[in-house]
Tab-separated table of C-alpha atoms and ligand atoms in Angstrom:
chain	number	residue	atom	x	y	z
N	1	MET	CA	-10.332	19.553	-14.021
N	2	THR	CA	-11.965	16.237	-13.160
N	3	THR	CA	-13.058	16.064	-9.533
N	4	TYR	CA	-13.457	12.836	-7.624
N	5	LEU	CA	-15.011	12.108	-4.259
N	6	ILE	CA	-13.492	9.445	-2.016
N	7	THR	CA	-15.734	8.190	0.776
N	8	GLY	CA	-13.499	7.016	3.601
N	9	GLY	CA	-10.679	8.979	1.964
N	10	ALA	CA	-8.777	9.471	5.223
N	11	GLY	CA	-8.532	5.727	5.683
N	12	PHE	CA	-5.776	3.372	4.678
N	13	ILE	CA	-6.825	2.577	1.100
N	14	GLY	CA	-8.749	5.813	0.518
N	15	SER	CA	-5.718	7.965	1.326
N	16	HIS	CA	-3.613	6.077	-1.223
N	17	ILE	CA	-6.314	6.623	-3.846
N	18	ALA	CA	-6.266	10.339	-2.942
N	19	GLU	CA	-2.516	10.456	-3.410
N	20	ALA	CA	-2.684	8.674	-6.776
N	21	LEU	CA	-5.469	10.980	-8.021
N	22	LEU	CA	-3.562	14.112	-7.015
N	23	GLN	CA	-0.430	12.799	-8.721
N	24	ALA	CA	-2.508	12.302	-11.880
N	25	GLY	CA	-3.627	15.957	-11.707
N	26	HIS	CA	-7.235	15.453	-10.578
N	27	GLY	CA	-9.205	17.392	-7.989
N	28	VAL	CA	-10.025	15.387	-4.856
N	29	ARG	CA	-12.724	15.708	-2.209
N	30	VAL	CA	-12.858	13.411	0.806
N	31	ILE	CA	-15.689	12.581	3.174
N	32	ASP	CA	-14.605	10.729	6.310
N	33	ASP	CA	-15.921	10.538	9.870
N	34	LEU	CA	-12.433	9.767	11.210
N	35	VAL	CA	-13.707	6.758	13.160
N	36	PHE	CA	-11.128	4.483	11.552
N	37	GLY	CA	-9.446	6.985	9.200
N	38	LYS	CA	-6.978	9.648	10.330
N	39	LYS	CA	-6.482	13.238	9.205
N	40	GLU	CA	-2.699	12.645	9.290
N	41	ASN	CA	-3.100	10.184	6.414
N	42	LEU	CA	-3.908	13.178	4.201
N	43	ALA	CA	-1.265	15.553	5.546
N	44	GLY	CA	0.387	17.583	2.784
N	45	MET	CA	-2.265	16.636	0.215
N	46	ASP	CA	-4.035	19.537	-1.487
N	47	LEU	CA	-7.666	18.405	-1.323
N	48	GLU	CA	-11.058	19.310	0.087
N	49	PHE	CA	-11.942	17.532	3.335
N	50	LEU	CA	-15.460	17.084	4.720
N	51	GLU	CA	-15.628	15.552	8.177
N	52	GLY	CA	-18.695	13.415	8.756
N	53	SER	CA	-20.417	10.150	8.078
N	54	ILE	CA	-21.844	8.744	4.859
N	55	LEU	CA	-24.970	8.179	6.971
N	56	ASP	CA	-25.432	11.986	7.133
N	57	ASP	CA	-27.455	12.455	3.973
N	58	SER	CA	-27.181	16.246	3.699
N	59	LEU	CA	-23.385	16.154	4.109
N	60	LEU	CA	-23.175	13.294	1.631
N	61	ARG	CA	-25.157	15.226	-0.970
N	62	LYS	CA	-22.986	18.292	-0.411
N	63	ALA	CA	-19.934	16.063	-0.913
N	64	MET	CA	-21.340	14.854	-4.253
N	65	THR	CA	-21.847	18.332	-5.701
N	66	GLY	CA	-20.026	18.683	-9.009
N	67	VAL	CA	-18.088	15.420	-8.818
N	68	ASP	CA	-17.394	13.281	-11.876
N	69	GLY	CA	-16.835	10.026	-10.038
N	70	VAL	CA	-16.918	8.437	-6.595
N	71	PHE	CA	-14.544	5.930	-5.025
N	72	HIS	CA	-16.575	4.291	-2.263
N	73	GLU	CA	-14.065	3.152	0.356
N	74	ALA	CA	-15.930	4.094	3.540
N	75	ALA	CA	-16.655	0.976	5.565
N	76	LEU	CA	-16.375	-0.537	8.990
N	77	PRO	CA	-13.693	-3.071	8.153
N	78	SER	CA	-13.009	-6.412	9.813
N	79	VAL	CA	-14.723	-9.774	9.776
N	80	PRO	CA	-14.452	-10.299	13.585
N	81	ARG	CA	-15.800	-6.807	14.314
N	82	SER	CA	-18.877	-7.639	12.236
N	83	VAL	CA	-19.336	-10.919	14.125
N	84	LYS	CA	-19.233	-8.967	17.405
N	85	ASP	CA	-21.438	-6.065	16.244
N	86	PRO	CA	-23.399	-7.019	13.119
N	87	LEU	CA	-25.753	-4.049	13.376
N	88	ALA	CA	-22.954	-1.470	13.223
N	89	SER	CA	-21.441	-3.338	10.271
N	90	HIS	CA	-24.829	-3.360	8.564
N	91	GLU	CA	-25.470	0.346	9.113
N	92	VAL	CA	-22.225	1.556	7.602
N	93	ASN	CA	-21.480	-1.181	5.078
N	94	SER	CA	-25.018	-1.869	3.806
N	95	THR	CA	-27.176	1.194	4.488
N	96	GLY	CA	-24.179	3.488	3.985
N	97	THR	CA	-23.466	1.971	0.584
N	98	LEU	CA	-27.107	2.381	-0.467
N	99	ARG	CA	-26.986	6.052	0.567
N	100	VAL	CA	-23.736	6.616	-1.340
N	101	LEU	CA	-25.165	4.954	-4.449
N	102	LEU	CA	-28.343	7.051	-4.329
N	103	ALA	CA	-26.404	10.290	-3.900
N	104	ALA	CA	-23.970	9.355	-6.695
N	105	ARG	CA	-26.850	8.439	-8.982
N	106	ASP	CA	-28.518	11.793	-8.334
N	107	ALA	CA	-25.214	13.588	-8.994
N	108	GLY	CA	-24.763	11.689	-12.291
N	109	ALA	CA	-21.396	10.312	-11.094
N	110	LYS	CA	-19.722	6.996	-11.897
N	111	LEU	CA	-19.065	4.876	-8.806
N	112	VAL	CA	-16.253	2.416	-8.102
N	113	MET	CA	-16.950	0.304	-5.018
N	114	ALA	CA	-14.516	-1.361	-2.636
N	115	ALA	CA	-15.804	-4.916	-2.300
N	116	SER	CA	-14.194	-7.895	-0.642
N	117	SER	CA	-12.848	-11.350	-1.327
N	118	SER	CA	-14.840	-12.437	1.729
N	119	ALA	CA	-17.801	-12.723	-0.689
N	120	TYR	CA	-16.413	-16.089	-1.855
N	121	GLY	CA	-16.318	-17.727	1.555
N	122	ASP	CA	-14.574	-21.083	1.808
N	123	THR	CA	-14.613	-22.337	-1.769
N	124	GLU	CA	-12.714	-25.567	-2.429
N	125	THR	CA	-11.507	-24.320	-5.786
N	126	LEU	CA	-8.660	-21.839	-6.098
N	127	PRO	CA	-8.131	-19.328	-7.549
N	128	LYS	CA	-11.492	-17.667	-6.947
N	129	THR	CA	-13.115	-16.526	-10.173
N	130	GLU	CA	-15.813	-13.885	-10.420
N	131	ASP	CA	-18.361	-16.360	-11.816
N	132	MET	CA	-18.330	-18.474	-8.613
N	133	PRO	CA	-21.443	-18.236	-6.438
N	134	VAL	CA	-21.072	-16.009	-3.393
N	135	HIS	CA	-20.965	-17.682	-0.002
N	136	PRO	CA	-20.559	-15.111	2.767
N	137	LEU	CA	-19.456	-16.462	6.156
N	138	SER	CA	-19.725	-13.287	8.238
N	139	PRO	CA	-21.964	-10.223	8.572
N	140	TYR	CA	-19.110	-8.208	7.006
N	141	ALA	CA	-19.180	-10.406	3.906
N	142	VAL	CA	-22.984	-10.246	3.725
N	143	ALA	CA	-22.870	-6.444	3.753
N	144	LYS	CA	-20.181	-6.312	1.064
N	145	VAL	CA	-22.174	-8.701	-1.155
N	146	TYR	CA	-25.265	-6.551	-0.652
N	147	GLY	CA	-23.267	-3.519	-1.839
N	148	GLU	CA	-22.077	-5.427	-4.900
N	149	GLN	CA	-25.606	-6.436	-5.789
N	150	LEU	CA	-26.846	-2.882	-5.355
N	151	CYS	CA	-24.145	-1.723	-7.783
N	152	SER	CA	-25.324	-4.259	-10.334
N	153	VAL	CA	-28.981	-3.299	-9.864
N	154	PHE	CA	-28.228	0.451	-10.056
N	155	ALA	CA	-26.420	-0.169	-13.346
N	156	GLN	CA	-29.462	-2.003	-14.739
N	157	VAL	CA	-32.323	-0.029	-13.238
N	158	TYR	CA	-30.913	3.506	-13.272
N	159	ASP	CA	-28.423	3.128	-16.113
N	160	MET	CA	-25.683	4.225	-13.733
N	161	GLU	CA	-21.996	3.493	-14.321
N	162	THR	CA	-20.808	1.269	-11.475
N	163	VAL	CA	-17.730	-0.936	-11.068
N	164	VAL	CA	-17.175	-3.387	-8.204
N	165	LEU	CA	-13.615	-4.255	-7.206
N	166	ARG	CA	-13.158	-7.234	-4.911
N	167	TYR	CA	-10.033	-6.507	-2.851
N	168	PHE	CA	-7.963	-9.331	-1.427
N	169	ASN	CA	-6.227	-8.575	1.887
N	170	VAL	CA	-4.684	-5.231	1.089
N	171	PHE	CA	-1.578	-4.238	3.078
N	172	GLY	CA	0.983	-1.440	3.224
N	173	PRO	CA	1.792	1.913	4.811
N	174	ARG	CA	-0.925	3.674	6.845
N	175	GLN	CA	-2.872	0.503	7.651
N	176	ARG	CA	-3.904	0.760	11.289
N	177	GLU	CA	-1.961	-1.524	13.567
N	178	ASP	CA	-3.461	-0.383	16.860
N	179	SER	CA	-6.931	-1.918	16.842
N	180	PRO	CA	-8.009	-5.438	17.847
N	181	TYR	CA	-9.521	-5.506	14.350
N	182	SER	CA	-6.399	-4.471	12.428
N	183	GLY	CA	-5.305	-6.577	9.458
N	184	VAL	CA	-2.820	-9.327	10.120
N	185	ILE	CA	0.169	-7.761	8.326
N	186	ALA	CA	-0.212	-4.468	10.196
N	187	LYS	CA	-0.422	-6.310	13.511
N	188	PHE	CA	2.492	-8.639	12.806
N	189	CYS	CA	4.748	-5.791	11.576
N	190	ALA	CA	4.047	-3.683	14.655
N	191	ALA	CA	4.496	-6.639	17.029
N	192	ALA	CA	7.750	-7.687	15.360
N	193	LEU	CA	9.176	-4.154	15.510
N	194	ASN	CA	8.104	-3.738	19.142
N	195	GLY	CA	9.555	-7.118	20.103
N	196	ASP	CA	6.090	-8.403	21.064
N	197	GLU	CA	4.571	-11.825	20.561
N	198	VAL	CA	2.209	-12.366	17.612
N	199	ARG	CA	-1.110	-14.185	17.995
N	200	ILE	CA	-1.793	-16.830	15.355
N	201	ASP	CA	-5.427	-17.861	15.022
N	202	GLY	CA	-5.391	-21.617	14.406
N	203	ASP	CA	-2.481	-23.416	12.755
N	204	GLY	CA	-1.202	-20.470	10.711
N	205	LEU	CA	-1.623	-22.414	7.488
N	206	GLN	CA	-4.553	-20.267	6.370
N	207	SER	CA	-3.485	-18.335	3.302
N	208	ARG	CA	-4.270	-15.026	1.668
N	209	ASP	CA	-3.653	-13.185	-1.589
N	210	PHE	CA	-1.898	-10.239	0.069
N	211	THR	CA	-2.023	-7.207	-2.245
N	212	TYR	CA	0.071	-4.060	-1.895
N	213	VAL	CA	-1.939	-0.902	-1.415
N	214	THR	CA	-0.474	1.271	-4.204
N	215	ASP	CA	-1.447	-1.430	-6.703
N	216	VAL	CA	-5.000	-1.317	-5.365
N	217	ALA	CA	-5.043	2.484	-5.689
N	218	ARG	CA	-3.802	2.244	-9.283
N	219	GLY	CA	-6.439	-0.393	-10.061
N	220	ASN	CA	-9.105	1.992	-8.782
N	221	LEU	CA	-7.963	4.766	-11.120
N	222	LEU	CA	-7.963	2.346	-14.031
N	223	ALA	CA	-11.493	1.182	-13.174
N	224	MET	CA	-12.696	4.789	-13.052
N	225	GLU	CA	-11.015	5.782	-16.301
N	226	THR	CA	-11.723	2.669	-18.378
N	227	SER	CA	-15.009	2.324	-20.187
N	228	LEU	CA	-16.377	-0.966	-18.811
N	229	PRO	CA	-19.600	-2.912	-19.338
N	230	ALA	CA	-22.454	-1.799	-17.051
N	231	GLY	CA	-22.176	-3.186	-13.538
N	232	THR	CA	-18.764	-4.819	-14.038
N	233	LEU	CA	-17.442	-6.796	-11.041
N	234	MET	CA	-13.835	-7.998	-10.854
N	235	ASN	CA	-11.142	-9.174	-8.468
N	236	LEU	CA	-8.309	-6.720	-7.830
N	237	ALA	CA	-5.315	-8.613	-6.495
N	238	GLY	CA	-1.899	-10.006	-7.267
N	239	GLY	CA	-2.968	-13.634	-7.707
N	240	GLY	CA	-0.408	-15.090	-5.238
N	241	ARG	CA	-1.070	-16.957	-1.995
N	242	PHE	CA	0.911	-16.895	1.257
N	243	SER	CA	0.127	-18.489	4.610
N	244	LEU	CA	0.545	-16.713	7.935
N	245	LEU	CA	3.589	-18.926	8.559
N	246	ASP	CA	5.046	-17.766	5.200
N	247	LEU	CA	4.380	-14.200	6.306
N	248	LEU	CA	6.230	-14.715	9.597
N	249	ASP	CA	9.162	-16.372	7.808
N	250	ALA	CA	9.428	-13.402	5.447
N	251	LEU	CA	9.263	-10.907	8.318
N	252	GLU	CA	11.910	-12.807	10.267
N	253	ARG	CA	14.177	-12.725	7.208
N	254	ILE	CA	13.656	-8.992	6.633
N	255	LEU	CA	14.174	-8.110	10.307
N	256	ASP	CA	16.766	-10.802	10.944
N	257	THR	CA	15.083	-11.729	14.196
N	258	LYS	CA	12.946	-14.497	15.714
N	259	ILE	CA	9.333	-13.428	16.239
N	260	PRO	CA	7.685	-15.031	19.295
N	261	ARG	CA	4.290	-16.576	18.513
N	262	ARG	CA	1.288	-17.944	20.356
N	263	HIS	CA	-1.372	-20.090	18.698
N	264	VAL	CA	-5.015	-19.646	19.718
N	265	GLU	CA	-8.339	-21.048	18.431
N	266	ASP	CA	-9.435	-20.492	14.814
N	267	ARG	CA	-11.329	-17.226	14.392
N	268	ALA	CA	-15.164	-17.383	13.994
N	269	GLY	CA	-16.289	-16.641	10.434
N	270	ASP	CA	-12.751	-17.073	9.069
N	271	VAL	CA	-11.947	-18.267	5.548
N	272	LYS	CA	-9.178	-20.853	5.242
N	273	HIS	CA	-7.678	-20.050	1.839
N	274	SER	CA	-8.047	-17.096	-0.448
N	275	GLN	CA	-6.477	-16.466	-3.839
N	276	ALA	CA	-7.764	-14.381	-6.713
N	277	SER	CA	-8.036	-15.133	-10.356
N	278	VAL	CA	-6.596	-11.978	-11.901
N	279	GLU	CA	-7.500	-12.613	-15.532
N	280	LEU	CA	-10.618	-10.478	-15.712
N	281	ALA	CA	-8.925	-7.303	-14.426
N	282	ARG	CA	-6.067	-7.957	-16.850
N	283	ASP	CA	-8.417	-8.503	-19.796
N	284	LEU	CA	-10.791	-5.643	-19.063
N	285	MET	CA	-8.333	-2.939	-18.078
N	286	GLY	CA	-4.790	-4.250	-18.460
N	287	PHE	CA	-4.275	-4.387	-14.689
N	288	GLU	CA	-1.096	-6.023	-13.367
N	289	THR	CA	0.363	-5.560	-9.897
N	290	GLN	CA	3.760	-3.860	-9.732
N	291	VAL	CA	4.773	-4.570	-6.127
N	292	GLY	CA	5.201	-8.215	-5.077
N	293	PHE	CA	4.704	-9.678	-1.595
N	294	GLN	CA	8.352	-9.517	-0.503
N	295	ASP	CA	8.971	-5.975	-1.827
N	296	GLY	CA	5.682	-4.810	-0.380
N	297	LEU	CA	6.587	-6.230	3.029
N	298	GLU	CA	9.935	-4.454	2.983
N	299	LEU	CA	8.265	-1.117	2.134
N	300	THR	CA	5.668	-1.741	4.820
N	301	ILE	CA	8.217	-2.587	7.509
N	302	ASP	CA	10.203	0.564	6.605
N	303	TRP	CA	7.083	2.638	6.981
N	304	TYR	CA	6.074	1.138	10.349
N	305	ARG	CA	9.622	1.628	11.593
N	306	SER	CA	9.364	5.399	10.927
N	307	PHE	CA	5.746	5.595	12.020
N	308	LEU	CA	6.196	3.793	15.340
N	309	ALA	CA	9.202	6.000	16.087
N	310	ASN	CA	7.169	9.135	15.286
N	311	PRO	CA	3.406	8.551	14.876
N	312	SER	CA	2.719	12.169	13.855
N	313	LEU	CA	4.755	11.858	10.621
N	314	SER	CA	2.824	12.820	7.504
N	315	PRO	CA	2.657	10.329	4.607
N	316	GLN	CA	5.125	12.396	2.616
N	317	ASP	CA	7.725	12.342	5.395
N	318	SER	CA	7.846	8.574	5.552
N	319	SER	CA	8.216	6.045	2.753
N	320	SER	CA	4.843	5.216	1.210
O	424	UD1	C1	-11.102	-10.095	5.238
O	424	UD1	C2	-11.216	-10.251	3.719
O	424	UD1	C3	-10.577	-9.069	3.039
O	424	UD1	C4	-11.134	-7.776	3.621
O	424	UD1	C5	-10.886	-7.722	5.107
O	424	UD1	C6	-11.460	-6.451	5.736
O	424	UD1	C7	-11.143	-12.675	3.347
O	424	UD1	C8	-10.424	-13.807	2.758
O	424	UD1	N1	-10.550	-11.486	3.282
O	424	UD1	O1	-9.795	-10.227	5.599
O	424	UD1	O2	-10.861	-9.114	1.645
O	424	UD1	O3	-10.530	-6.688	3.011
O	424	UD1	O4	-11.548	-8.831	5.691
O	424	UD1	O5	-11.213	-6.390	7.104
O	424	UD1	O6	-12.258	-12.797	3.825
O	424	UD1	N2	-4.985	-13.347	12.166
O	424	UD1	C9	-4.112	-13.872	13.114
O	424	UD1	N3	-3.589	-13.041	14.066
O	424	UD1	C10	-3.908	-11.708	14.127
O	424	UD1	C11	-4.800	-11.181	13.139
O	424	UD1	C12	-5.319	-12.038	12.181
O	424	UD1	O7	-3.801	-15.069	13.097
O	424	UD1	O8	-3.396	-11.003	15.008
O	424	UD1	C13	-5.516	-14.250	11.121
O	424	UD1	C14	-7.030	-14.257	10.976
O	424	UD1	O9	-7.654	-15.199	11.834
O	424	UD1	C15	-7.167	-14.661	9.515
O	424	UD1	C16	-5.937	-14.034	8.835
O	424	UD1	O10	-5.028	-13.756	9.879
O	424	UD1	O11	-7.103	-16.062	9.371
O	424	UD1	C17	-6.247	-12.747	8.092
O	424	UD1	O12	-7.022	-11.916	8.940
O	424	UD1	P1	-7.291	-10.370	8.636
O	424	UD1	O13	-6.034	-9.674	8.361
O	424	UD1	O14	-8.178	-9.866	9.720
O	424	UD1	O15	-8.060	-10.393	7.260
O	424	UD1	P2	-9.271	-11.283	6.678
O	424	UD1	O16	-10.312	-11.503	7.708
O	424	UD1	O17	-8.701	-12.444	5.931
């Protein structure tokens, strides 16, 4: 049986990768310090769980024993968090990624890395293609770009198989809604269901290529299983673009309610528009998304409805 390690596997995206791997009949090991991830995200999944940080080198090396490939999802997410605490972002997202790469190299494992559309910064041209120069606008983006470049260098210098996937605003079930640093869809869904006001940073016209999480998990499996040129880097997204006002309109339609809103200042380090070119992922591995924005939002709202009513539900008990 092929065995894969997922760093940050108890997190939002990592737990969906775990589920997809198990469904495909693979063995799964997870390392997660449960700072942002949750054990409940893995409830009912038959896998090996190691609790601890990727910064703990001996645990990390134990986690790598006998694995065929690594999905590196562990990170301190959030652009504003990194603006507030750049050192913490650096330690986990930069140093942590270097440690994971070294341990994977020594274990002879292929590595697929979760990178970010924030690498592009505020480019005038849309969609954002992989050959554009990087232009990070936040410590979070800097750290993700550093990880990408390490992947490329490890492919060249150590002949290691690495693939970098730039995610674009992933959303869906199990995304945390309860932190000041939660993603906008998680926060808006929870606020709308609780009858609370949403906070819009700036005019609400900023736009994102919102991508449903099961598509991202499937893209990860494809990247692991496809033979790709050394150090390949590609966008993994749907290729659409929706503003925050579009998002609120869609949520109001789904919930058939008016969502109260309050506009505040633009967020520091924010990107105005983001949209992926999806051609490379299509050409290299036949990747197409299967869940569109509207369908994904409906699934997400259904999940938050069950989750907020009973937060201890396991993933299998609620729609995912
Ligand atoms: C960024 C990256 C994304 C990465 C993510 C990790 C870009 C384009 N995207 O997401 O690839 O995975 O970091 O954390 O850089 N907002 C509100 N009200 C809220 C919350 C957010 O108006 O309550 C606004 C933000 O100011 C921003 C937009 O919504 O303009 C999206 O914010 P968020 O969901 O935090 O994601 P990004 O920072 O775009």
